[in-house]
Amino acid sequence: IDWYGISQEPETNALISVGSIRAPELFKDWIFTEGGNIYSFGLIMYHLSSPFMKDIHEDSNLDITSEGAPKSYVTLMNKCLSNDPTLRPTITQIVNTLGGWYLEVERNIDTPIVIEFRIADEFDPDALPLMGEDISVRSLLSTIRKLGVDLIDINQFTDRKYIGEGGFGSVEKALWRRTNKYIILKRIKNISAINYREHKAFIHELKIHIRLDLMDRIVRMFG
């Protein structure tokens, strides 16, 4: 597997490769193997899910995550990018995995894999409008009511404790007075990744939760 820059007929008999998709071991012995091709395939997977990546140099160790990509996709990608060639999957294993994903999506059945890819599509920041202002609070409340979701005053939640945060929001643990049970609260972060449209992003995520709440394999959510 190689890159567009060397797609033309070379004028030399020497081995040619491009560093940005070259396996680490090729920097040392220049022996092309199936394992090296698998590593290059993993980097192509990364390029497909993320727009930018620093160039790879000799002895470079990659710790790659693709924000927003399905977990199964990232897992396969990182296996391909293992620094140990013997731990990388074979091309047969990759083809079988990708073929399995394709069949599940084509059947349009709500399997865990299909749900992963749907959620990844929903969370694509580019899916949020780039132009126009964020929707008003009135429109936000109207949309929530139309979705059949109850509004709960934030003062109903006490003993709030920070748990962590991700690319789009932060998560807290809190006690819900009405039920006297602990629940999870998530707050959308108004950042450039959502084009500073926190109301639209909230509705976007709320629709995902409603869809997931109908799945019998997923724990029910309060909202």
Coordinates of C-alpha atoms in Angstrom, one line a residue:
I1 CA 0.0 0.0 0.0
D2 CA 1.4 3.4 -0.9
W3 CA 0.4 7.0 -1.5
Y4 CA -0.6 9.1 -4.4
G5 CA 2.8 10.7 -4.8
I6 CA 4.4 7.6 -6.2
S7 CA 1.6 6.4 -8.4
Q8 CA 3.6 7.2 -11.5
E9 CA 6.3 5.0 -13.1
P10 CA 9.5 5.5 -11.1
E11 CA 12.8 6.2 -12.9
T12 CA 14.8 4.1 -10.4
N13 CA 15.0 0.5 -9.4
A14 CA 15.3 1.5 -5.7
L15 CA 12.5 0.9 -3.2
I16 CA 10.3 3.9 -2.8
S17 CA 7.8 4.7 0.0
V18 CA 6.1 7.7 1.6
G19 CA 6.8 8.3 5.3
S20 CA 3.3 9.3 6.1
I21 CA 1.9 5.8 5.6
R22 CA 5.0 3.7 6.2
A23 CA 5.3 1.1 9.0
P24 CA 8.0 1.8 11.7
E25 CA 10.0 -1.2 10.8
L26 CA 10.5 -0.1 7.2
F27 CA 12.6 2.8 8.5
K28 CA 15.2 0.3 9.7
D29 CA 15.4 -2.6 7.2
W30 CA 13.3 -1.6 4.2
I31 CA 11.8 -5.0 3.9
F32 CA 8.2 -4.9 2.7
T33 CA 6.0 -7.4 4.3
E34 CA 2.3 -8.1 4.7
G35 CA 2.5 -6.7 8.3
G36 CA 3.9 -3.4 6.8
N37 CA 0.9 -3.2 4.4
I38 CA -1.5 -3.8 7.3
Y39 CA 0.1 -0.9 9.2
S40 CA -0.3 1.3 6.1
F41 CA -4.0 0.2 5.9
G42 CA -4.5 1.3 9.5
L43 CA -3.1 4.7 8.7
I44 CA -5.5 5.0 5.7
M45 CA -8.3 4.1 8.1
Y46 CA -7.1 7.0 10.3
H47 CA -6.9 9.4 7.4
L48 CA -10.5 8.5 6.5
S49 CA -11.8 9.3 10.0
S50 CA -9.6 12.3 10.8
P51 CA -8.4 15.1 8.5
F52 CA -5.0 15.8 9.9
M53 CA -2.0 13.8 11.3
K54 CA 1.6 14.6 11.9
D55 CA 4.2 12.8 9.8
I56 CA 5.7 9.6 11.0
H57 CA 9.4 9.4 11.6
E58 CA 11.7 6.7 12.7
D59 CA 11.0 5.2 16.1
S60 CA 7.7 7.1 16.2
N61 CA 5.1 5.5 18.5
L62 CA 1.5 6.3 17.6
D63 CA -1.2 6.8 20.1
I64 CA -4.1 7.5 17.8
T65 CA -7.7 8.2 18.6
S66 CA -10.3 9.3 16.0
E67 CA -12.8 11.5 17.8
G68 CA -16.3 10.6 16.8
A69 CA -15.4 7.4 15.0
P70 CA -17.2 4.1 15.9
K71 CA -15.5 2.2 18.7
S72 CA -15.2 -1.0 16.6
Y73 CA -13.6 1.0 13.8
V74 CA -11.1 2.6 16.2
T75 CA -10.3 -0.8 17.7
L76 CA -9.6 -2.4 14.3
M77 CA -7.5 0.6 13.3
N78 CA -5.3 0.5 16.4
K79 CA -4.8 -3.3 15.9
C80 CA -3.5 -2.5 12.4
L81 CA -1.2 0.2 13.9
S82 CA 0.4 -2.1 16.5
N83 CA 4.2 -1.5 16.7
D84 CA 4.5 -5.3 16.8
P85 CA 3.9 -6.7 13.3
T86 CA 3.0 -10.1 14.7
L87 CA 0.0 -8.5 16.6
R88 CA -1.5 -6.9 13.5
P89 CA -4.5 -8.7 12.0
T90 CA -4.2 -10.5 8.6
I91 CA -5.8 -9.1 5.5
T92 CA -8.3 -12.0 5.7
Q93 CA -9.3 -11.0 9.2
I94 CA -9.7 -7.4 8.1
V95 CA -11.8 -8.3 5.0
N96 CA -14.0 -10.6 7.2
T97 CA -14.5 -7.8 9.8
L98 CA -15.3 -5.1 7.2
G99 CA -17.6 -7.5 5.4
G100 CA -19.5 -8.3 8.6
W101 CA -20.0 -4.6 9.3
Y102 CA -21.3 -4.1 5.7
L103 CA -23.8 -6.9 6.0
E104 CA -25.1 -5.7 9.3
V105 CA -25.6 -2.1 8.0
E106 CA -27.2 -3.4 4.8
R107 CA -29.7 -5.5 6.8
N108 CA -30.7 -2.3 8.7
I109 CA -31.1 -4.2 12.0
D110 CA -30.3 -2.4 15.2
T111 CA -27.3 -4.4 16.2
P112 CA -24.6 -2.9 18.5
I113 CA -22.3 -2.4 15.5
V114 CA -25.0 -0.6 13.5
I115 CA -25.9 1.6 16.4
E116 CA -22.2 2.5 16.9
F117 CA -22.0 3.8 13.3
R118 CA -25.3 5.6 13.5
I119 CA -24.2 7.4 16.6
A120 CA -20.9 8.3 15.0
D121 CA -22.8 9.8 12.0
E122 CA -25.1 11.8 14.3
F123 CA -22.2 13.2 16.3
D124 CA -20.4 14.5 13.2
P125 CA -19.7 18.2 13.9
D126 CA -20.1 18.9 10.2
A127 CA -23.7 17.8 10.4
L128 CA -24.5 20.9 12.5
P129 CA -25.3 24.0 10.4
L130 CA -22.4 26.3 9.8
M131 CA -24.4 29.3 9.0
G132 CA -27.1 31.1 11.0
E133 CA -27.6 31.7 14.7
D134 CA -28.3 29.2 17.3
I135 CA -32.0 28.5 17.9
S136 CA -33.7 30.6 20.6
V137 CA -34.6 29.3 24.0
R138 CA -38.3 29.4 23.1
S139 CA -37.6 27.2 20.0
L140 CA -35.5 24.9 22.2
L141 CA -38.3 24.4 24.7
S142 CA -40.8 23.9 22.0
T143 CA -38.8 21.2 20.3
I144 CA -38.3 19.4 23.7
R145 CA -42.0 19.4 24.3
K146 CA -42.7 18.0 20.8
L147 CA -40.2 15.2 21.4
G148 CA -42.3 14.2 24.5
V149 CA -39.5 14.8 27.0
D150 CA -40.1 16.2 30.5
L151 CA -38.2 19.3 31.6
I152 CA -36.7 19.0 35.1
D153 CA -35.5 22.0 37.0
I154 CA -31.8 21.9 37.7
N155 CA -32.4 22.6 41.4
Q156 CA -34.0 19.1 41.6
F157 CA -30.4 17.7 41.5
T158 CA -28.2 17.9 44.5
D159 CA -24.9 16.4 45.7
R160 CA -23.4 17.0 42.2
K161 CA -20.0 15.5 41.6
Y162 CA -17.8 15.9 38.6
I163 CA -17.0 12.6 36.8
G164 CA -15.2 13.6 33.6
E165 CA -15.6 15.2 30.1
G166 CA -15.3 14.4 26.5
G167 CA -15.1 16.3 23.2
F168 CA -18.6 17.6 23.4
G169 CA -19.6 17.8 27.1
S170 CA -18.9 17.2 30.7
V171 CA -20.5 14.6 33.0
E172 CA -21.6 14.7 36.6
K173 CA -23.1 12.4 39.1
A174 CA -26.1 13.9 41.0
L175 CA -28.9 13.0 43.4
W176 CA -32.4 13.4 42.0
R177 CA -34.7 14.6 44.8
R178 CA -37.9 13.2 43.2
T179 CA -36.6 9.7 43.2
N180 CA -33.9 9.9 45.8
K181 CA -31.6 8.1 43.4
Y182 CA -28.3 9.0 41.8
I183 CA -28.3 9.8 38.1
I184 CA -25.9 11.1 35.5
L185 CA -26.1 14.7 34.2
K186 CA -24.4 15.8 31.0
R187 CA -23.8 19.4 30.0
I188 CA -23.0 20.3 26.4
K189 CA -19.9 22.4 26.0
N190 CA -20.4 25.5 23.8
I191 CA -17.2 25.1 21.7
S192 CA -16.1 25.4 18.1
A193 CA -16.6 21.6 17.5
I194 CA -20.3 22.3 17.5
N195 CA -19.9 25.7 15.9
Y196 CA -21.0 27.3 19.1
R197 CA -24.6 26.1 18.6
E198 CA -25.2 24.5 21.9
H199 CA -29.0 24.5 21.7
K200 CA -28.9 22.7 18.3
A201 CA -26.3 20.3 19.6
F202 CA -28.5 19.5 22.6
I203 CA -31.5 18.7 20.4
H204 CA -29.2 16.6 18.2
E205 CA -28.0 14.5 21.2
L206 CA -31.5 14.3 22.7
K207 CA -32.8 12.7 19.6
I208 CA -30.0 10.1 19.8
H209 CA -30.9 9.3 23.4
I210 CA -34.6 8.9 22.5
R211 CA -33.6 6.4 19.8
L212 CA -31.3 4.5 22.1
D213 CA -34.0 4.4 24.8
L214 CA -36.1 2.2 22.6
M215 CA -33.4 -0.5 22.3
D216 CA -34.0 -3.5 24.6
R217 CA -30.2 -4.1 24.9
I218 CA -29.5 -0.6 26.3
V219 CA -30.2 0.7 29.9
R220 CA -33.1 3.1 30.0
M221 CA -32.3 6.8 30.3
F222 CA -34.1 9.5 32.2
G223 CA -33.1 12.0 29.5

